[in-house]
């Protein structure tokens, strides 16, 4: 069976990735499953640069097909922060409860139309021959007034999707994968892998 190594140790993310990619001919494994333990410094200034940095670092260890993602939340009222620093925002070990409340507090004086935000996800792929490409997906929404929902992870409990009338943490995993930034970017990547 062919193997795809996904450059993450996040089990929540791996579950989503396996559900969305759904490639019967491939075993999709995490870095941990592949026995890769490299320190990767994400020092790119764009989601594309960071995703490629991760994919190339793992590919050097494993060869084969490696995928990586870089994703984050852009809040317009905060000059598109946290952006590429979403995972490390307010410090790497800061809980998302604190990060989410901080963002809500930052928008305390924002008018409703100023609460716009988006999730961005870029998937990078390194093929066995070392060639690379990326796909990008986004989902538009607004920052909620309070933390809400138990599904998902990260900033999902404060990302409100008006068409669904709830946060992405209140959607079922199937609904979320259908509309999410990661779902869109992964489905585009799946098309490329099946070419």
Short mmCIF file of N, CA and C in Angstrom, two decimals, residues 4-190:
data_model
loop_
_atom_site.label_atom_id
_atom_site.label_comp_id
_atom_site.label_asym_id
_atom_site.label_seq_id
_atom_site.Cartn_x
_atom_site.Cartn_y
_atom_site.Cartn_z
N UNK A 4 1.24 8.01 2.59
CA UNK A 4 1.38 9.47 2.62
C UNK A 4 1.68 9.84 4.07
N UNK A 5 2.76 10.56 4.26
CA UNK A 5 3.07 11.05 5.61
C UNK A 5 2.53 12.48 5.70
N UNK A 6 1.73 12.74 6.72
CA UNK A 6 1.23 14.10 6.93
C UNK A 6 2.01 14.73 8.07
N UNK A 7 2.62 15.87 7.79
CA UNK A 7 3.52 16.52 8.75
C UNK A 7 2.76 17.19 9.88
N UNK A 8 2.19 16.38 10.76
CA UNK A 8 1.54 16.91 11.96
C UNK A 8 1.55 15.83 13.03
N UNK A 9 1.43 16.25 14.28
CA UNK A 9 1.28 15.31 15.38
C UNK A 9 -0.11 15.47 15.99
N UNK A 10 -0.90 16.39 15.43
CA UNK A 10 -2.22 16.73 15.97
C UNK A 10 -3.25 15.66 15.57
N UNK A 11 -3.70 14.88 16.56
CA UNK A 11 -4.62 13.77 16.25
C UNK A 11 -5.98 14.26 15.74
N UNK A 12 -6.45 15.41 16.28
CA UNK A 12 -7.72 15.98 15.81
C UNK A 12 -7.64 16.29 14.32
N UNK A 13 -6.52 16.84 13.94
CA UNK A 13 -6.28 17.20 12.54
C UNK A 13 -6.16 15.93 11.68
N UNK A 14 -5.46 14.91 12.19
CA UNK A 14 -5.28 13.65 11.43
C UNK A 14 -6.64 12.99 11.15
N UNK A 15 -7.53 13.04 12.13
CA UNK A 15 -8.86 12.43 11.96
C UNK A 15 -9.59 13.13 10.81
N UNK A 16 -9.55 14.49 10.82
CA UNK A 16 -10.18 15.28 9.75
C UNK A 16 -9.56 14.95 8.40
N UNK A 17 -8.23 14.90 8.37
CA UNK A 17 -7.49 14.67 7.12
C UNK A 17 -7.87 13.32 6.51
N UNK A 18 -7.88 12.28 7.34
CA UNK A 18 -8.21 10.93 6.83
C UNK A 18 -9.64 10.90 6.30
N UNK A 19 -10.56 11.57 7.02
CA UNK A 19 -11.97 11.59 6.58
C UNK A 19 -12.11 12.28 5.23
N UNK A 20 -11.42 13.41 5.06
CA UNK A 20 -11.57 14.22 3.86
C UNK A 20 -10.84 13.59 2.66
N UNK A 21 -9.59 13.18 2.87
CA UNK A 21 -8.83 12.62 1.75
C UNK A 21 -9.41 11.30 1.26
N UNK A 22 -9.78 10.41 2.20
CA UNK A 22 -10.46 9.17 1.85
C UNK A 22 -9.85 8.54 0.60
N UNK A 23 -8.56 8.20 0.67
CA UNK A 23 -7.85 7.58 -0.46
C UNK A 23 -7.61 6.10 -0.13
N UNK A 24 -8.46 5.20 -0.68
CA UNK A 24 -8.38 3.79 -0.32
C UNK A 24 -7.01 3.15 -0.62
N UNK A 25 -6.31 3.64 -1.62
CA UNK A 25 -5.02 3.03 -2.00
C UNK A 25 -3.85 3.55 -1.18
N UNK A 26 -4.13 4.46 -0.24
CA UNK A 26 -3.04 5.06 0.53
C UNK A 26 -3.27 4.89 2.02
N UNK A 27 -2.20 4.65 2.72
CA UNK A 27 -2.22 4.70 4.18
C UNK A 27 -1.75 6.11 4.55
N UNK A 28 -2.55 6.84 5.31
CA UNK A 28 -2.19 8.22 5.67
C UNK A 28 -1.74 8.21 7.12
N UNK A 29 -0.46 8.50 7.33
CA UNK A 29 0.10 8.42 8.68
C UNK A 29 0.63 9.78 9.14
N UNK A 30 0.66 9.97 10.45
CA UNK A 30 1.21 11.22 11.01
C UNK A 30 2.73 11.10 11.09
N UNK A 31 3.38 12.20 11.38
CA UNK A 31 4.84 12.19 11.59
C UNK A 31 5.20 11.18 12.67
N UNK A 32 4.40 11.19 13.75
CA UNK A 32 4.67 10.30 14.89
C UNK A 32 4.60 8.84 14.45
N UNK A 33 3.52 8.51 13.70
CA UNK A 33 3.36 7.15 13.19
C UNK A 33 4.54 6.74 12.31
N UNK A 34 5.09 7.72 11.59
CA UNK A 34 6.20 7.45 10.66
C UNK A 34 7.55 7.45 11.38
N UNK A 35 7.52 7.75 12.69
CA UNK A 35 8.75 7.77 13.48
C UNK A 35 9.63 8.97 13.19
N UNK A 36 9.03 10.06 12.76
CA UNK A 36 9.79 11.28 12.45
C UNK A 36 9.70 12.25 13.62
N UNK A 37 10.84 12.64 14.13
CA UNK A 37 10.87 13.60 15.24
C UNK A 37 11.84 14.71 14.90
N UNK A 38 11.43 15.62 14.03
CA UNK A 38 12.31 16.74 13.67
C UNK A 38 11.73 18.03 14.22
N UNK A 39 12.60 18.89 14.66
CA UNK A 39 12.17 20.23 15.09
C UNK A 39 12.05 21.07 13.82
N UNK A 40 10.88 21.59 13.56
CA UNK A 40 10.68 22.37 12.34
C UNK A 40 10.42 23.82 12.73
N UNK A 41 11.25 24.70 12.23
CA UNK A 41 11.06 26.12 12.52
C UNK A 41 10.23 26.74 11.41
N UNK A 42 9.00 27.09 11.76
CA UNK A 42 8.11 27.71 10.77
C UNK A 42 8.38 29.20 10.73
N UNK A 43 9.33 29.59 9.88
CA UNK A 43 9.70 31.01 9.86
C UNK A 43 9.31 31.69 8.55
N UNK A 44 8.36 31.08 7.84
CA UNK A 44 7.87 31.71 6.61
C UNK A 44 6.96 32.88 6.92
N UNK A 45 6.76 33.73 5.93
CA UNK A 45 5.88 34.90 6.15
C UNK A 45 4.50 34.68 5.55
N UNK A 46 4.30 33.52 4.89
CA UNK A 46 2.98 33.20 4.33
C UNK A 46 2.62 31.77 4.73
N UNK A 47 1.33 31.43 4.60
CA UNK A 47 0.88 30.06 4.87
C UNK A 47 1.58 29.09 3.90
N UNK A 48 1.73 29.52 2.62
CA UNK A 48 2.38 28.67 1.62
C UNK A 48 3.81 28.33 2.03
N UNK A 49 4.58 29.36 2.44
CA UNK A 49 5.98 29.14 2.82
C UNK A 49 6.07 28.17 4.00
N UNK A 50 5.24 28.38 5.02
CA UNK A 50 5.29 27.52 6.21
C UNK A 50 4.91 26.08 5.88
N UNK A 51 3.87 25.89 5.06
CA UNK A 51 3.45 24.53 4.71
C UNK A 51 4.57 23.81 3.95
N UNK A 52 5.25 24.52 3.05
CA UNK A 52 6.36 23.91 2.29
C UNK A 52 7.56 23.61 3.19
N UNK A 53 7.84 24.49 4.14
CA UNK A 53 8.95 24.26 5.09
C UNK A 53 8.71 22.94 5.82
N UNK A 54 7.47 22.74 6.32
CA UNK A 54 7.14 21.52 7.06
C UNK A 54 7.23 20.28 6.17
N UNK A 55 6.62 20.38 4.98
CA UNK A 55 6.59 19.21 4.08
C UNK A 55 8.00 18.79 3.68
N UNK A 56 8.84 19.78 3.34
CA UNK A 56 10.21 19.46 2.90
C UNK A 56 11.04 18.86 4.04
N UNK A 57 10.86 19.38 5.25
CA UNK A 57 11.63 18.88 6.40
C UNK A 57 11.30 17.41 6.66
N UNK A 58 10.02 17.05 6.58
CA UNK A 58 9.62 15.66 6.82
C UNK A 58 10.03 14.78 5.63
N UNK A 59 9.89 15.30 4.41
CA UNK A 59 10.26 14.55 3.21
C UNK A 59 11.74 14.15 3.23
N UNK A 60 12.59 15.05 3.77
CA UNK A 60 14.02 14.73 3.87
C UNK A 60 14.24 13.48 4.73
N UNK A 61 13.35 13.27 5.70
CA UNK A 61 13.45 12.11 6.60
C UNK A 61 12.82 10.85 6.02
N UNK A 62 11.74 11.02 5.25
CA UNK A 62 10.93 9.86 4.85
C UNK A 62 10.93 9.57 3.36
N UNK A 63 11.18 10.59 2.52
CA UNK A 63 10.97 10.40 1.08
C UNK A 63 9.50 10.15 0.82
N UNK A 64 9.19 9.60 -0.34
CA UNK A 64 7.80 9.28 -0.68
C UNK A 64 6.96 10.54 -0.86
N UNK A 65 5.67 10.42 -0.52
CA UNK A 65 4.76 11.57 -0.62
C UNK A 65 4.56 12.14 0.78
N UNK A 66 4.79 13.43 0.91
CA UNK A 66 4.58 14.10 2.20
C UNK A 66 3.64 15.28 1.99
N UNK A 67 2.65 15.38 2.85
CA UNK A 67 1.75 16.53 2.87
C UNK A 67 1.94 17.29 4.17
N UNK A 68 1.74 18.58 4.11
CA UNK A 68 1.77 19.41 5.33
C UNK A 68 0.75 20.51 5.15
N UNK A 69 0.24 21.01 6.25
CA UNK A 69 -0.65 22.16 6.12
C UNK A 69 -0.17 23.28 7.02
N UNK A 70 -0.52 24.47 6.62
CA UNK A 70 -0.36 25.59 7.52
C UNK A 70 -1.69 26.32 7.45
N UNK A 71 -2.26 26.56 8.58
CA UNK A 71 -3.56 27.19 8.57
C UNK A 71 -3.64 28.17 9.72
N UNK A 72 -4.60 29.05 9.61
CA UNK A 72 -4.75 30.03 10.67
C UNK A 72 -5.98 30.87 10.49
N UNK A 73 -6.18 31.73 11.46
CA UNK A 73 -7.33 32.61 11.51
C UNK A 73 -6.86 34.03 11.21
N UNK A 74 -7.52 34.68 10.26
CA UNK A 74 -7.25 36.09 9.97
C UNK A 74 -8.45 36.91 10.44
N UNK A 75 -8.22 37.79 11.41
CA UNK A 75 -9.29 38.66 11.92
C UNK A 75 -9.05 40.05 11.35
N UNK A 76 -9.97 40.52 10.51
CA UNK A 76 -9.76 41.80 9.81
C UNK A 76 -9.55 42.97 10.78
N UNK A 77 -10.32 43.00 11.86
CA UNK A 77 -10.24 44.10 12.83
C UNK A 77 -8.87 44.13 13.52
N UNK A 78 -8.16 43.00 13.51
CA UNK A 78 -6.83 42.91 14.15
C UNK A 78 -5.73 42.87 13.09
N UNK A 79 -5.97 43.56 11.95
CA UNK A 79 -4.98 43.58 10.86
C UNK A 79 -4.59 42.17 10.42
N UNK A 80 -5.59 41.31 10.30
CA UNK A 80 -5.41 39.91 9.85
C UNK A 80 -4.59 39.05 10.80
N UNK A 81 -4.43 39.51 12.05
CA UNK A 81 -3.78 38.65 13.04
C UNK A 81 -4.82 37.66 13.56
N UNK A 82 -4.48 36.54 14.13
CA UNK A 82 -3.13 36.03 14.34
C UNK A 82 -2.43 35.49 13.09
N UNK A 83 -3.20 35.21 12.01
CA UNK A 83 -2.59 34.83 10.73
C UNK A 83 -1.63 33.65 10.84
N UNK A 84 -0.43 33.81 10.23
CA UNK A 84 0.53 32.69 10.22
C UNK A 84 1.01 32.34 11.62
N UNK A 85 0.74 33.21 12.59
CA UNK A 85 1.17 32.93 13.97
C UNK A 85 0.04 32.31 14.80
N UNK A 86 -1.03 31.85 14.16
CA UNK A 86 -2.21 31.36 14.89
C UNK A 86 -1.87 30.33 15.96
N UNK A 87 -1.03 29.35 15.64
CA UNK A 87 -0.70 28.29 16.61
C UNK A 87 0.16 28.83 17.75
N UNK A 88 0.99 29.83 17.43
CA UNK A 88 1.93 30.35 18.45
C UNK A 88 1.45 31.68 19.05
N UNK A 89 0.25 32.09 18.69
CA UNK A 89 -0.31 33.37 19.16
C UNK A 89 -0.38 33.39 20.68
N UNK A 90 0.11 34.45 21.29
CA UNK A 90 0.14 34.62 22.75
C UNK A 90 1.00 33.56 23.45
N UNK A 91 1.88 32.91 22.69
CA UNK A 91 2.76 31.89 23.27
C UNK A 91 2.29 30.49 22.92
N UNK A 92 3.25 29.65 22.60
CA UNK A 92 2.95 28.30 22.12
C UNK A 92 2.15 27.45 23.10
N UNK A 93 2.37 27.64 24.40
CA UNK A 93 1.69 26.80 25.39
C UNK A 93 0.41 27.42 25.95
N UNK A 94 -0.01 28.55 25.35
CA UNK A 94 -1.23 29.21 25.81
C UNK A 94 -2.44 28.43 25.31
N UNK A 95 -3.40 28.16 26.18
CA UNK A 95 -4.58 27.37 25.78
C UNK A 95 -5.46 28.18 24.82
N UNK A 96 -6.20 27.43 24.00
CA UNK A 96 -7.10 28.11 23.05
C UNK A 96 -8.24 28.82 23.76
N UNK A 97 -8.60 28.38 24.97
CA UNK A 97 -9.62 29.12 25.73
C UNK A 97 -9.15 30.55 25.97
N UNK A 98 -7.87 30.69 26.33
CA UNK A 98 -7.30 32.02 26.58
C UNK A 98 -7.17 32.81 25.28
N UNK A 99 -6.66 32.15 24.23
CA UNK A 99 -6.51 32.82 22.93
C UNK A 99 -7.86 33.29 22.39
N UNK A 100 -8.86 32.40 22.48
CA UNK A 100 -10.19 32.74 21.96
C UNK A 100 -10.81 33.91 22.72
N UNK A 101 -10.68 33.88 24.06
CA UNK A 101 -11.23 34.97 24.86
C UNK A 101 -10.50 36.28 24.56
N UNK A 102 -9.19 36.21 24.35
CA UNK A 102 -8.40 37.40 24.02
C UNK A 102 -8.91 38.06 22.73
N UNK A 103 -9.18 37.23 21.73
CA UNK A 103 -9.67 37.77 20.44
C UNK A 103 -11.05 38.40 20.63
N UNK A 104 -11.94 37.73 21.36
CA UNK A 104 -13.26 38.30 21.64
C UNK A 104 -13.10 39.65 22.34
N UNK A 105 -12.20 39.72 23.32
CA UNK A 105 -11.97 40.98 24.06
C UNK A 105 -11.43 42.08 23.15
N UNK A 106 -10.56 41.70 22.21
CA UNK A 106 -10.00 42.70 21.28
C UNK A 106 -11.07 43.33 20.41
N UNK A 107 -12.14 42.57 20.17
CA UNK A 107 -13.22 43.06 19.30
C UNK A 107 -14.39 43.66 20.08
N UNK A 108 -14.16 43.93 21.36
CA UNK A 108 -15.24 44.46 22.23
C UNK A 108 -15.88 45.71 21.64
N UNK A 109 -15.10 46.58 21.01
CA UNK A 109 -15.65 47.84 20.47
C UNK A 109 -15.94 47.78 18.98
N UNK A 110 -15.76 46.61 18.37
CA UNK A 110 -15.97 46.49 16.92
C UNK A 110 -17.46 46.45 16.59
N UNK A 111 -17.83 47.17 15.53
CA UNK A 111 -19.21 47.10 15.04
C UNK A 111 -19.40 45.72 14.40
N UNK A 112 -20.66 45.28 14.26
CA UNK A 112 -20.92 43.93 13.71
C UNK A 112 -20.21 43.72 12.37
N UNK A 113 -20.29 44.75 11.49
CA UNK A 113 -19.69 44.58 10.15
C UNK A 113 -18.16 44.58 10.18
N UNK A 114 -17.58 44.90 11.35
CA UNK A 114 -16.11 44.89 11.49
C UNK A 114 -15.60 43.57 12.06
N UNK A 115 -16.48 42.63 12.33
CA UNK A 115 -16.09 41.38 12.98
C UNK A 115 -15.71 40.28 11.99
N UNK A 116 -15.54 40.65 10.72
CA UNK A 116 -15.25 39.67 9.67
C UNK A 116 -13.91 38.98 9.90
N UNK A 117 -13.88 37.71 9.52
CA UNK A 117 -12.67 36.91 9.69
C UNK A 117 -12.72 35.75 8.71
N UNK A 118 -11.60 35.10 8.55
CA UNK A 118 -11.58 33.89 7.71
C UNK A 118 -10.55 32.91 8.24
N UNK A 119 -10.85 31.66 8.01
CA UNK A 119 -9.87 30.61 8.22
C UNK A 119 -9.19 30.38 6.87
N UNK A 120 -7.88 30.25 6.88
CA UNK A 120 -7.11 29.97 5.66
C UNK A 120 -6.35 28.66 5.90
N UNK A 121 -6.31 27.81 4.90
CA UNK A 121 -5.51 26.59 4.99
C UNK A 121 -4.76 26.40 3.68
N UNK A 122 -3.48 26.16 3.77
CA UNK A 122 -2.68 25.80 2.61
C UNK A 122 -2.14 24.40 2.84
N UNK A 123 -2.32 23.53 1.86
CA UNK A 123 -1.74 22.18 1.90
C UNK A 123 -0.56 22.17 0.93
N UNK A 124 0.59 21.74 1.41
CA UNK A 124 1.77 21.60 0.55
C UNK A 124 2.03 20.11 0.35
N UNK A 125 2.51 19.77 -0.83
CA UNK A 125 2.83 18.39 -1.15
C UNK A 125 4.25 18.32 -1.70
N UNK A 126 5.02 17.36 -1.20
CA UNK A 126 6.31 17.04 -1.82
C UNK A 126 6.16 15.62 -2.36
N UNK A 127 6.40 15.47 -3.65
CA UNK A 127 6.29 14.17 -4.31
C UNK A 127 7.61 13.39 -4.17
N UNK A 128 7.58 12.08 -4.47
CA UNK A 128 8.80 11.28 -4.33
C UNK A 128 10.01 11.86 -5.07
N UNK A 129 9.78 12.56 -6.20
CA UNK A 129 10.91 13.13 -6.96
C UNK A 129 11.34 14.50 -6.44
N UNK A 130 10.69 14.96 -5.35
CA UNK A 130 11.08 16.25 -4.77
C UNK A 130 10.30 17.44 -5.31
N UNK A 131 9.44 17.21 -6.32
CA UNK A 131 8.65 18.33 -6.85
C UNK A 131 7.58 18.71 -5.83
N UNK A 132 7.18 19.98 -5.85
CA UNK A 132 6.23 20.48 -4.84
C UNK A 132 5.08 21.24 -5.48
N UNK A 133 3.95 21.25 -4.80
CA UNK A 133 2.87 22.16 -5.16
C UNK A 133 1.99 22.40 -3.93
N UNK A 134 1.15 23.42 -4.04
CA UNK A 134 0.29 23.78 -2.90
C UNK A 134 -1.15 24.00 -3.37
N UNK A 135 -2.08 23.84 -2.44
CA UNK A 135 -3.48 24.21 -2.68
C UNK A 135 -3.92 25.07 -1.50
N UNK A 136 -4.91 25.95 -1.72
CA UNK A 136 -5.37 26.88 -0.68
C UNK A 136 -6.89 26.84 -0.59
N UNK A 137 -7.39 26.83 0.64
CA UNK A 137 -8.83 26.91 0.87
C UNK A 137 -9.12 27.95 1.93
N UNK A 138 -10.27 28.63 1.81
CA UNK A 138 -10.66 29.62 2.84
C UNK A 138 -12.15 29.44 3.16
N UNK A 139 -12.52 29.88 4.34
CA UNK A 139 -13.93 29.97 4.71
C UNK A 139 -14.12 31.32 5.41
N UNK A 140 -15.12 32.06 4.96
CA UNK A 140 -15.40 33.39 5.52
C UNK A 140 -16.41 33.27 6.65
N UNK A 141 -16.24 34.10 7.66
CA UNK A 141 -17.19 34.12 8.77
C UNK A 141 -16.99 35.38 9.59
N UNK A 142 -17.47 35.36 10.82
CA UNK A 142 -17.30 36.49 11.74
C UNK A 142 -16.89 35.95 13.10
N UNK A 143 -16.30 36.82 13.90
CA UNK A 143 -15.91 36.41 15.25
C UNK A 143 -17.15 36.50 16.14
N UNK A 144 -17.45 35.40 16.82
CA UNK A 144 -18.62 35.33 17.70
C UNK A 144 -18.39 36.22 18.93
N UNK A 145 -19.47 36.49 19.66
CA UNK A 145 -19.38 37.31 20.87
C UNK A 145 -19.00 36.47 22.09
N UNK A 146 -19.13 35.15 21.95
CA UNK A 146 -18.74 34.28 23.07
C UNK A 146 -18.28 32.93 22.52
N UNK A 147 -17.52 32.23 23.34
CA UNK A 147 -17.02 30.91 22.98
C UNK A 147 -18.19 29.94 23.01
N UNK A 148 -18.34 29.14 21.93
CA UNK A 148 -19.51 28.26 21.87
C UNK A 148 -19.22 27.02 21.03
N UNK A 149 -19.57 25.85 21.56
CA UNK A 149 -19.45 24.61 20.81
C UNK A 149 -18.34 23.71 21.33
N UNK A 150 -18.55 22.40 21.21
CA UNK A 150 -17.61 21.39 21.73
C UNK A 150 -16.86 20.65 20.64
N UNK A 151 -17.32 20.75 19.39
CA UNK A 151 -16.65 20.03 18.30
C UNK A 151 -15.46 20.84 17.80
N UNK A 152 -14.64 20.23 16.97
CA UNK A 152 -13.53 20.97 16.39
C UNK A 152 -12.44 21.23 17.42
N UNK A 153 -11.56 22.16 17.09
CA UNK A 153 -10.43 22.48 17.98
C UNK A 153 -9.94 23.87 17.63
N UNK A 154 -8.96 24.36 18.37
CA UNK A 154 -8.36 25.65 18.04
C UNK A 154 -9.35 26.81 18.16
N UNK A 155 -9.48 27.57 17.08
CA UNK A 155 -10.34 28.77 17.09
C UNK A 155 -11.78 28.47 16.67
N UNK A 156 -12.11 27.18 16.46
CA UNK A 156 -13.47 26.83 16.02
C UNK A 156 -14.58 27.41 16.91
N UNK A 157 -14.41 27.44 18.25
CA UNK A 157 -15.52 27.92 19.10
C UNK A 157 -15.83 29.42 18.99
N UNK A 158 -14.97 30.20 18.31
CA UNK A 158 -15.30 31.64 18.15
C UNK A 158 -15.52 32.02 16.69
N UNK A 159 -15.43 31.04 15.78
CA UNK A 159 -15.61 31.34 14.35
C UNK A 159 -17.04 31.03 13.95
N UNK A 160 -17.82 32.10 13.77
CA UNK A 160 -19.26 31.98 13.52
C UNK A 160 -19.52 32.03 12.01
N UNK A 161 -20.28 31.06 11.52
CA UNK A 161 -20.60 31.00 10.09
C UNK A 161 -22.07 31.40 9.92
N UNK A 162 -22.32 32.63 9.43
CA UNK A 162 -23.70 33.13 9.35
C UNK A 162 -24.67 32.19 8.62
N UNK A 163 -24.23 31.59 7.50
CA UNK A 163 -25.14 30.72 6.73
C UNK A 163 -25.64 29.54 7.56
N UNK A 164 -24.85 29.10 8.53
CA UNK A 164 -25.23 27.96 9.36
C UNK A 164 -25.77 28.38 10.72
N UNK A 165 -25.61 29.67 11.06
CA UNK A 165 -26.14 30.18 12.32
C UNK A 165 -25.46 29.61 13.55
N UNK A 166 -24.17 29.23 13.41
CA UNK A 166 -23.45 28.68 14.55
C UNK A 166 -21.94 28.77 14.30
N UNK A 167 -21.17 28.45 15.33
CA UNK A 167 -19.71 28.42 15.16
C UNK A 167 -19.30 27.10 14.51
N UNK A 168 -18.07 27.05 14.00
CA UNK A 168 -17.61 25.79 13.40
C UNK A 168 -17.45 24.71 14.46
N UNK A 169 -17.38 25.08 15.73
CA UNK A 169 -17.32 24.09 16.81
C UNK A 169 -18.70 23.50 17.14
N UNK A 170 -19.75 24.08 16.54
CA UNK A 170 -21.11 23.57 16.74
C UNK A 170 -21.60 22.75 15.54
N UNK A 171 -20.78 22.68 14.51
CA UNK A 171 -21.13 21.87 13.33
C UNK A 171 -20.75 20.41 13.59
N UNK A 172 -21.42 19.49 12.92
CA UNK A 172 -20.99 18.09 12.99
C UNK A 172 -19.67 17.98 12.22
N UNK A 173 -18.84 16.98 12.51
CA UNK A 173 -17.57 16.84 11.77
C UNK A 173 -17.81 16.78 10.25
N UNK A 174 -18.89 16.11 9.83
CA UNK A 174 -19.19 15.99 8.39
C UNK A 174 -19.52 17.36 7.78
N UNK A 175 -20.36 18.14 8.49
CA UNK A 175 -20.71 19.49 7.99
C UNK A 175 -19.45 20.35 7.92
N UNK A 176 -18.64 20.29 8.97
CA UNK A 176 -17.44 21.12 9.03
C UNK A 176 -16.50 20.79 7.88
N UNK A 177 -16.27 19.49 7.65
CA UNK A 177 -15.35 19.08 6.59
C UNK A 177 -15.86 19.52 5.21
N UNK A 178 -17.18 19.58 5.08
CA UNK A 178 -17.79 19.99 3.82
C UNK A 178 -17.47 21.44 3.49
N UNK A 179 -17.47 22.31 4.49
CA UNK A 179 -17.34 23.76 4.21
C UNK A 179 -16.01 24.36 4.65
N UNK A 180 -15.21 23.59 5.41
CA UNK A 180 -14.03 24.20 6.03
C UNK A 180 -12.91 24.51 5.03
N UNK A 181 -12.04 25.42 5.46
CA UNK A 181 -10.84 25.80 4.71
C UNK A 181 -9.98 24.57 4.44
N UNK A 182 -9.81 23.71 5.47
CA UNK A 182 -8.98 22.51 5.32
C UNK A 182 -9.64 21.54 4.35
N UNK A 183 -10.98 21.40 4.46
CA UNK A 183 -11.71 20.51 3.56
C UNK A 183 -11.52 20.93 2.11
N UNK A 184 -11.64 22.23 1.84
CA UNK A 184 -11.49 22.73 0.46
C UNK A 184 -10.08 22.49 -0.06
N UNK A 185 -9.07 22.83 0.75
CA UNK A 185 -7.67 22.67 0.32
C UNK A 185 -7.32 21.19 0.13
N UNK A 186 -7.82 20.33 1.04
CA UNK A 186 -7.52 18.89 0.93
C UNK A 186 -8.22 18.26 -0.28
N UNK A 187 -9.45 18.68 -0.57
CA UNK A 187 -10.14 18.12 -1.75
C UNK A 187 -9.42 18.52 -3.04
N UNK A 188 -8.92 19.75 -3.09
CA UNK A 188 -8.13 20.16 -4.26
C UNK A 188 -6.85 19.33 -4.36
N UNK A 189 -6.21 19.07 -3.22
CA UNK A 189 -4.99 18.26 -3.21
C UNK A 189 -5.30 16.82 -3.62
N UNK A 190 -6.43 16.30 -3.19
CA UNK A 190 -6.82 14.93 -3.56
C UNK A 190 -6.93 14.81 -5.08
#
